[in-house]
Short mmCIF file of N, CA and C in Angstrom, two decimals:
data_model
loop_
_atom_site.label_atom_id
_atom_site.label_comp_id
_atom_site.label_asym_id
_atom_site.label_seq_id
_atom_site.Cartn_x
_atom_site.Cartn_y
_atom_site.Cartn_z
N MET A 1 -21.01 2.10 -38.19
CA MET A 1 -21.39 2.09 -36.80
C MET A 1 -20.11 2.11 -35.98
N SER A 2 -20.08 2.95 -34.95
CA SER A 2 -18.89 3.00 -34.09
C SER A 2 -19.18 2.29 -32.78
N TYR A 3 -18.15 1.72 -32.26
CA TYR A 3 -18.25 1.01 -30.99
C TYR A 3 -17.44 1.76 -29.96
N THR A 4 -18.03 1.94 -28.81
CA THR A 4 -17.26 2.56 -27.72
C THR A 4 -16.48 1.47 -27.02
N GLN A 5 -15.24 1.79 -26.76
CA GLN A 5 -14.38 0.82 -26.09
C GLN A 5 -14.66 0.89 -24.59
N LEU A 6 -14.92 -0.25 -24.00
CA LEU A 6 -15.17 -0.29 -22.57
C LEU A 6 -13.85 -0.20 -21.82
N LEU A 7 -13.83 0.61 -20.78
CA LEU A 7 -12.63 0.77 -19.96
C LEU A 7 -12.64 -0.24 -18.82
N THR A 8 -11.46 -0.70 -18.46
CA THR A 8 -11.33 -1.55 -17.28
C THR A 8 -11.53 -0.70 -16.04
N PRO A 9 -11.82 -1.30 -14.90
CA PRO A 9 -11.91 -0.51 -13.66
C PRO A 9 -10.62 0.28 -13.39
N GLU A 10 -9.48 -0.31 -13.69
CA GLU A 10 -8.20 0.37 -13.47
C GLU A 10 -8.08 1.60 -14.36
N GLU A 11 -8.52 1.46 -15.61
CA GLU A 11 -8.48 2.60 -16.54
C GLU A 11 -9.46 3.69 -16.10
N LYS A 12 -10.62 3.28 -15.62
CA LYS A 12 -11.59 4.26 -15.11
C LYS A 12 -11.03 5.02 -13.92
N LEU A 13 -10.36 4.30 -13.02
CA LEU A 13 -9.75 4.95 -11.85
C LEU A 13 -8.68 5.93 -12.29
N ALA A 14 -7.81 5.52 -13.21
CA ALA A 14 -6.75 6.39 -13.70
C ALA A 14 -7.34 7.64 -14.34
N GLU A 15 -8.39 7.47 -15.13
CA GLU A 15 -9.02 8.61 -15.78
C GLU A 15 -9.68 9.53 -14.75
N ALA A 16 -10.34 8.97 -13.75
CA ALA A 16 -10.96 9.78 -12.70
C ALA A 16 -9.90 10.58 -11.94
N LYS A 17 -8.78 9.94 -11.62
CA LYS A 17 -7.70 10.64 -10.92
C LYS A 17 -7.15 11.77 -11.78
N ARG A 18 -7.05 11.52 -13.10
CA ARG A 18 -6.56 12.56 -14.02
C ARG A 18 -7.55 13.72 -14.08
N LEU A 19 -8.84 13.41 -14.23
CA LEU A 19 -9.85 14.45 -14.32
C LEU A 19 -9.94 15.28 -13.03
N LEU A 20 -9.67 14.64 -11.91
CA LEU A 20 -9.70 15.33 -10.62
C LEU A 20 -8.39 16.04 -10.31
N SER A 21 -7.40 15.89 -11.19
CA SER A 21 -6.07 16.49 -10.99
C SER A 21 -5.46 16.06 -9.67
N LEU A 22 -5.63 14.78 -9.35
CA LEU A 22 -5.06 14.29 -8.09
C LEU A 22 -3.55 14.15 -8.21
N PRO A 23 -2.83 14.50 -7.16
CA PRO A 23 -1.39 14.27 -7.17
C PRO A 23 -1.08 12.76 -7.16
N HIS A 24 0.16 12.43 -7.41
CA HIS A 24 0.66 11.06 -7.35
C HIS A 24 0.32 10.47 -5.98
N ILE A 25 -0.17 9.25 -5.95
CA ILE A 25 -0.54 8.59 -4.69
C ILE A 25 0.45 7.47 -4.43
N VAL A 26 1.05 7.49 -3.25
CA VAL A 26 2.00 6.45 -2.85
C VAL A 26 1.44 5.74 -1.61
N VAL A 27 1.51 4.42 -1.62
CA VAL A 27 1.11 3.65 -0.45
C VAL A 27 2.38 3.11 0.20
N ILE A 28 2.46 3.25 1.50
CA ILE A 28 3.61 2.76 2.25
C ILE A 28 3.28 1.37 2.76
N CYS A 29 4.20 0.44 2.50
CA CYS A 29 4.07 -0.93 2.98
C CYS A 29 5.29 -1.28 3.82
N GLY A 30 5.14 -2.25 4.67
CA GLY A 30 6.24 -2.73 5.50
C GLY A 30 5.72 -3.22 6.83
N SER A 31 6.60 -3.85 7.56
CA SER A 31 6.24 -4.33 8.89
C SER A 31 5.92 -3.14 9.80
N THR A 32 4.90 -3.31 10.64
CA THR A 32 4.56 -2.22 11.55
C THR A 32 5.63 -1.99 12.61
N ARG A 33 6.64 -2.86 12.66
CA ARG A 33 7.76 -2.58 13.57
C ARG A 33 8.53 -1.35 13.08
N PHE A 34 8.28 -0.95 11.81
CA PHE A 34 8.94 0.21 11.24
C PHE A 34 8.01 1.42 11.17
N LEU A 35 7.12 1.56 12.15
CA LEU A 35 6.17 2.68 12.13
C LEU A 35 6.88 4.04 12.13
N ALA A 36 7.96 4.18 12.86
CA ALA A 36 8.68 5.46 12.87
C ALA A 36 9.22 5.76 11.48
N GLU A 37 9.75 4.73 10.80
CA GLU A 37 10.26 4.93 9.44
C GLU A 37 9.11 5.23 8.47
N MET A 38 7.94 4.60 8.70
CA MET A 38 6.77 4.91 7.87
C MET A 38 6.38 6.37 8.01
N ASN A 39 6.41 6.86 9.26
CA ASN A 39 6.06 8.25 9.50
C ASN A 39 7.06 9.20 8.84
N GLU A 40 8.34 8.86 8.88
CA GLU A 40 9.36 9.68 8.21
C GLU A 40 9.15 9.66 6.71
N ALA A 41 8.85 8.50 6.16
CA ALA A 41 8.60 8.40 4.72
C ALA A 41 7.35 9.20 4.34
N ASP A 42 6.33 9.15 5.19
CA ASP A 42 5.11 9.93 4.97
C ASP A 42 5.46 11.41 4.89
N LEU A 43 6.28 11.87 5.81
CA LEU A 43 6.70 13.27 5.82
C LEU A 43 7.42 13.65 4.53
N ARG A 44 8.39 12.83 4.12
CA ARG A 44 9.16 13.12 2.89
C ARG A 44 8.27 13.11 1.65
N GLU A 45 7.41 12.10 1.54
CA GLU A 45 6.56 11.97 0.36
C GLU A 45 5.52 13.08 0.30
N THR A 46 4.95 13.43 1.44
CA THR A 46 3.98 14.52 1.50
C THR A 46 4.66 15.83 1.14
N LYS A 47 5.84 16.06 1.67
CA LYS A 47 6.60 17.27 1.36
C LYS A 47 6.88 17.35 -0.14
N ALA A 48 7.04 16.20 -0.80
CA ALA A 48 7.28 16.15 -2.24
C ALA A 48 5.99 16.31 -3.04
N GLY A 49 4.86 16.52 -2.36
CA GLY A 49 3.60 16.80 -3.05
C GLY A 49 2.77 15.57 -3.38
N LYS A 50 3.04 14.47 -2.72
CA LYS A 50 2.30 13.23 -2.99
C LYS A 50 1.24 12.99 -1.91
N ILE A 51 0.18 12.31 -2.30
CA ILE A 51 -0.80 11.82 -1.34
C ILE A 51 -0.24 10.51 -0.80
N VAL A 52 -0.24 10.36 0.51
CA VAL A 52 0.34 9.17 1.14
C VAL A 52 -0.74 8.41 1.89
N VAL A 53 -0.79 7.10 1.66
CA VAL A 53 -1.63 6.21 2.45
C VAL A 53 -0.72 5.14 3.05
N LYS A 54 -1.07 4.70 4.23
CA LYS A 54 -0.23 3.73 4.94
C LYS A 54 -1.08 2.97 5.93
N PRO A 55 -0.51 1.95 6.58
CA PRO A 55 -1.29 1.22 7.58
C PRO A 55 -1.78 2.17 8.68
N GLY A 56 -3.01 1.97 9.09
CA GLY A 56 -3.60 2.85 10.10
C GLY A 56 -3.64 2.24 11.49
N ILE A 57 -3.41 0.94 11.59
CA ILE A 57 -3.47 0.25 12.88
C ILE A 57 -2.26 -0.65 13.01
N ASP A 58 -1.63 -0.58 14.16
CA ASP A 58 -0.53 -1.49 14.48
C ASP A 58 -1.09 -2.58 15.37
N MET A 59 -1.27 -3.77 14.80
CA MET A 59 -1.84 -4.87 15.57
C MET A 59 -0.92 -5.34 16.70
N LYS A 60 0.35 -4.93 16.66
CA LYS A 60 1.28 -5.34 17.71
C LYS A 60 1.24 -4.41 18.92
N SER A 61 0.56 -3.27 18.78
CA SER A 61 0.52 -2.32 19.89
C SER A 61 -0.42 -2.83 20.98
N PRO A 62 -0.12 -2.47 22.23
CA PRO A 62 -0.93 -2.97 23.36
C PRO A 62 -2.21 -2.16 23.56
N ARG A 63 -3.13 -2.23 22.61
CA ARG A 63 -4.39 -1.50 22.72
C ARG A 63 -5.56 -2.43 22.96
N GLY A 64 -5.28 -3.67 23.25
CA GLY A 64 -6.36 -4.63 23.47
C GLY A 64 -6.93 -5.19 22.18
N LEU A 65 -6.33 -4.86 21.04
CA LEU A 65 -6.84 -5.34 19.76
C LEU A 65 -6.63 -6.84 19.60
N ARG A 66 -5.71 -7.39 20.38
CA ARG A 66 -5.41 -8.82 20.26
C ARG A 66 -5.93 -9.63 21.44
N SER A 67 -6.72 -8.99 22.31
CA SER A 67 -7.17 -9.69 23.51
C SER A 67 -8.05 -10.90 23.19
N ASP A 68 -8.86 -10.80 22.17
CA ASP A 68 -9.68 -11.93 21.74
C ASP A 68 -9.10 -12.44 20.43
N PRO A 69 -8.50 -13.63 20.43
CA PRO A 69 -7.84 -14.14 19.21
C PRO A 69 -8.75 -14.22 17.99
N VAL A 70 -10.01 -14.57 18.19
CA VAL A 70 -10.94 -14.68 17.06
C VAL A 70 -11.19 -13.29 16.46
N ASP A 71 -11.47 -12.31 17.33
CA ASP A 71 -11.68 -10.94 16.86
C ASP A 71 -10.42 -10.39 16.21
N ALA A 72 -9.26 -10.67 16.80
CA ALA A 72 -8.00 -10.17 16.27
C ALA A 72 -7.74 -10.73 14.88
N GLU A 73 -8.02 -12.01 14.68
CA GLU A 73 -7.79 -12.62 13.37
C GLU A 73 -8.74 -12.04 12.33
N ALA A 74 -9.99 -11.82 12.73
CA ALA A 74 -10.96 -11.22 11.81
C ALA A 74 -10.54 -9.80 11.45
N LEU A 75 -10.08 -9.03 12.45
CA LEU A 75 -9.63 -7.67 12.21
C LEU A 75 -8.42 -7.67 11.28
N LYS A 76 -7.48 -8.58 11.50
CA LYS A 76 -6.30 -8.66 10.63
C LYS A 76 -6.72 -8.92 9.18
N GLY A 77 -7.68 -9.80 8.98
CA GLY A 77 -8.18 -10.07 7.63
C GLY A 77 -8.78 -8.83 6.98
N ARG A 78 -9.57 -8.08 7.76
CA ARG A 78 -10.17 -6.85 7.23
C ARG A 78 -9.09 -5.81 6.92
N LEU A 79 -8.08 -5.72 7.79
CA LEU A 79 -7.00 -4.76 7.55
C LEU A 79 -6.18 -5.15 6.33
N ASP A 80 -5.95 -6.43 6.12
CA ASP A 80 -5.24 -6.90 4.93
C ASP A 80 -6.03 -6.53 3.67
N ASP A 81 -7.35 -6.73 3.69
CA ASP A 81 -8.20 -6.36 2.55
C ASP A 81 -8.14 -4.85 2.31
N LEU A 82 -8.18 -4.09 3.39
CA LEU A 82 -8.12 -2.63 3.28
C LEU A 82 -6.79 -2.18 2.69
N HIS A 83 -5.71 -2.82 3.11
CA HIS A 83 -4.40 -2.42 2.59
C HIS A 83 -4.26 -2.79 1.11
N ARG A 84 -4.83 -3.91 0.70
CA ARG A 84 -4.82 -4.25 -0.73
C ARG A 84 -5.61 -3.22 -1.52
N ALA A 85 -6.69 -2.69 -0.95
CA ALA A 85 -7.45 -1.63 -1.62
C ALA A 85 -6.60 -0.36 -1.73
N LYS A 86 -5.81 -0.07 -0.71
CA LYS A 86 -4.90 1.08 -0.78
C LYS A 86 -3.88 0.88 -1.89
N ILE A 87 -3.40 -0.34 -2.05
CA ILE A 87 -2.44 -0.64 -3.12
C ILE A 87 -3.10 -0.42 -4.48
N ARG A 88 -4.35 -0.86 -4.63
CA ARG A 88 -5.05 -0.68 -5.90
C ARG A 88 -5.24 0.81 -6.21
N LEU A 89 -5.50 1.60 -5.19
CA LEU A 89 -5.71 3.04 -5.35
C LEU A 89 -4.42 3.77 -5.71
N ALA A 90 -3.31 3.31 -5.20
CA ALA A 90 -2.03 4.02 -5.33
C ALA A 90 -1.45 3.93 -6.74
N ASP A 91 -0.60 4.90 -7.03
CA ASP A 91 0.18 4.91 -8.27
C ASP A 91 1.50 4.19 -8.08
N GLU A 92 1.93 4.07 -6.83
CA GLU A 92 3.25 3.52 -6.52
C GLU A 92 3.24 2.96 -5.10
N VAL A 93 4.10 1.98 -4.87
CA VAL A 93 4.27 1.38 -3.54
C VAL A 93 5.67 1.72 -3.04
N LEU A 94 5.76 2.15 -1.80
CA LEU A 94 7.04 2.40 -1.15
C LEU A 94 7.15 1.44 0.02
N VAL A 95 8.15 0.57 -0.02
CA VAL A 95 8.37 -0.40 1.04
C VAL A 95 9.44 0.14 1.97
N VAL A 96 9.12 0.24 3.25
CA VAL A 96 10.09 0.73 4.23
C VAL A 96 10.57 -0.44 5.09
N GLY A 97 11.71 -0.22 5.72
CA GLY A 97 12.28 -1.22 6.60
C GLY A 97 13.26 -2.11 5.85
N ASP A 98 14.18 -2.66 6.61
CA ASP A 98 15.20 -3.51 6.00
C ASP A 98 14.88 -4.99 6.17
N TYR A 99 13.66 -5.27 6.60
CA TYR A 99 13.19 -6.65 6.77
C TYR A 99 11.87 -6.80 6.01
N ILE A 100 11.75 -7.86 5.22
CA ILE A 100 10.53 -8.14 4.48
C ILE A 100 9.94 -9.45 4.99
N GLY A 101 8.84 -9.36 5.72
CA GLY A 101 8.17 -10.55 6.22
C GLY A 101 7.14 -11.06 5.22
N ASP A 102 6.42 -12.08 5.63
CA ASP A 102 5.45 -12.72 4.74
C ASP A 102 4.36 -11.76 4.26
N SER A 103 3.81 -10.95 5.16
CA SER A 103 2.73 -10.04 4.78
C SER A 103 3.23 -8.99 3.79
N THR A 104 4.38 -8.42 4.07
CA THR A 104 4.93 -7.41 3.17
C THR A 104 5.30 -8.03 1.83
N ARG A 105 5.86 -9.23 1.86
CA ARG A 105 6.20 -9.93 0.61
C ARG A 105 4.94 -10.15 -0.23
N ALA A 106 3.84 -10.53 0.42
CA ALA A 106 2.58 -10.74 -0.29
C ALA A 106 2.07 -9.42 -0.89
N GLU A 107 2.25 -8.31 -0.17
CA GLU A 107 1.84 -7.00 -0.70
C GLU A 107 2.67 -6.62 -1.92
N ILE A 108 3.97 -6.91 -1.87
CA ILE A 108 4.85 -6.62 -3.00
C ILE A 108 4.42 -7.44 -4.23
N VAL A 109 4.17 -8.72 -4.02
CA VAL A 109 3.74 -9.59 -5.11
C VAL A 109 2.42 -9.07 -5.69
N TYR A 110 1.49 -8.70 -4.81
CA TYR A 110 0.19 -8.19 -5.25
C TYR A 110 0.37 -6.91 -6.07
N ALA A 111 1.15 -5.97 -5.55
CA ALA A 111 1.37 -4.70 -6.25
C ALA A 111 1.98 -4.94 -7.63
N ARG A 112 2.96 -5.80 -7.68
CA ARG A 112 3.62 -6.08 -8.97
C ARG A 112 2.66 -6.78 -9.93
N SER A 113 1.76 -7.62 -9.40
CA SER A 113 0.80 -8.30 -10.26
C SER A 113 -0.16 -7.30 -10.91
N LEU A 114 -0.32 -6.14 -10.27
CA LEU A 114 -1.17 -5.08 -10.80
C LEU A 114 -0.39 -4.10 -11.68
N GLY A 115 0.91 -4.34 -11.79
CA GLY A 115 1.76 -3.45 -12.58
C GLY A 115 2.15 -2.17 -11.86
N LYS A 116 2.01 -2.16 -10.54
CA LYS A 116 2.39 -0.97 -9.77
C LYS A 116 3.89 -0.94 -9.58
N PRO A 117 4.52 0.22 -9.76
CA PRO A 117 5.94 0.33 -9.44
C PRO A 117 6.15 0.15 -7.94
N VAL A 118 7.19 -0.58 -7.57
CA VAL A 118 7.51 -0.81 -6.16
C VAL A 118 8.90 -0.25 -5.92
N ARG A 119 8.99 0.67 -4.96
CA ARG A 119 10.25 1.31 -4.60
C ARG A 119 10.59 0.88 -3.18
N PHE A 120 11.87 0.72 -2.89
CA PHE A 120 12.32 0.28 -1.57
C PHE A 120 13.16 1.37 -0.91
N ALA A 121 12.80 1.71 0.35
CA ALA A 121 13.61 2.64 1.12
C ALA A 121 14.99 2.03 1.37
N HIS A 122 15.04 0.72 1.46
CA HIS A 122 16.28 -0.05 1.59
C HIS A 122 16.34 -1.00 0.40
N PRO A 123 16.93 -0.57 -0.72
CA PRO A 123 16.93 -1.41 -1.93
C PRO A 123 17.46 -2.83 -1.71
N GLU A 124 18.35 -2.99 -0.75
CA GLU A 124 18.89 -4.32 -0.49
C GLU A 124 17.83 -5.26 0.07
N ALA A 125 16.71 -4.74 0.52
CA ALA A 125 15.63 -5.56 1.07
C ALA A 125 14.73 -6.13 -0.02
N ASP A 126 14.87 -5.67 -1.26
CA ASP A 126 14.03 -6.13 -2.36
C ASP A 126 14.24 -7.64 -2.55
N PRO A 127 13.21 -8.45 -2.34
CA PRO A 127 13.37 -9.89 -2.45
C PRO A 127 13.68 -10.35 -3.89
N ASP A 128 13.41 -9.49 -4.86
CA ASP A 128 13.66 -9.85 -6.26
C ASP A 128 14.91 -9.20 -6.83
N ALA A 129 15.68 -8.52 -5.98
CA ALA A 129 16.88 -7.84 -6.47
C ALA A 129 18.04 -8.81 -6.62
#
């Protein structure tokens, strides 16, 4: 009797990406104060043939997203969850900016806990270097 080996969700995702012939996926992490650098990194990575995902909302921008503190905190929680999902989807993490705050540090720790390679646009910013 043969037994089929059950795949982990991560293995299923990797196999699906392979079957779909998806290019390498990189997620950009960093403080939203570095949005211009994120956009430049997006350009370089896309030009290199990679799929790029990055933060979609800057909570520091004056769009009224922070006008209600309760709503803003709830939105930040949802955005954090969404960004962790982007990290799970990605093949690699690219950290931009020369400053690593608490949120970015938590994303780095999370990515590394999943075995994702983490690359730094500013290698001197690597908290584990």
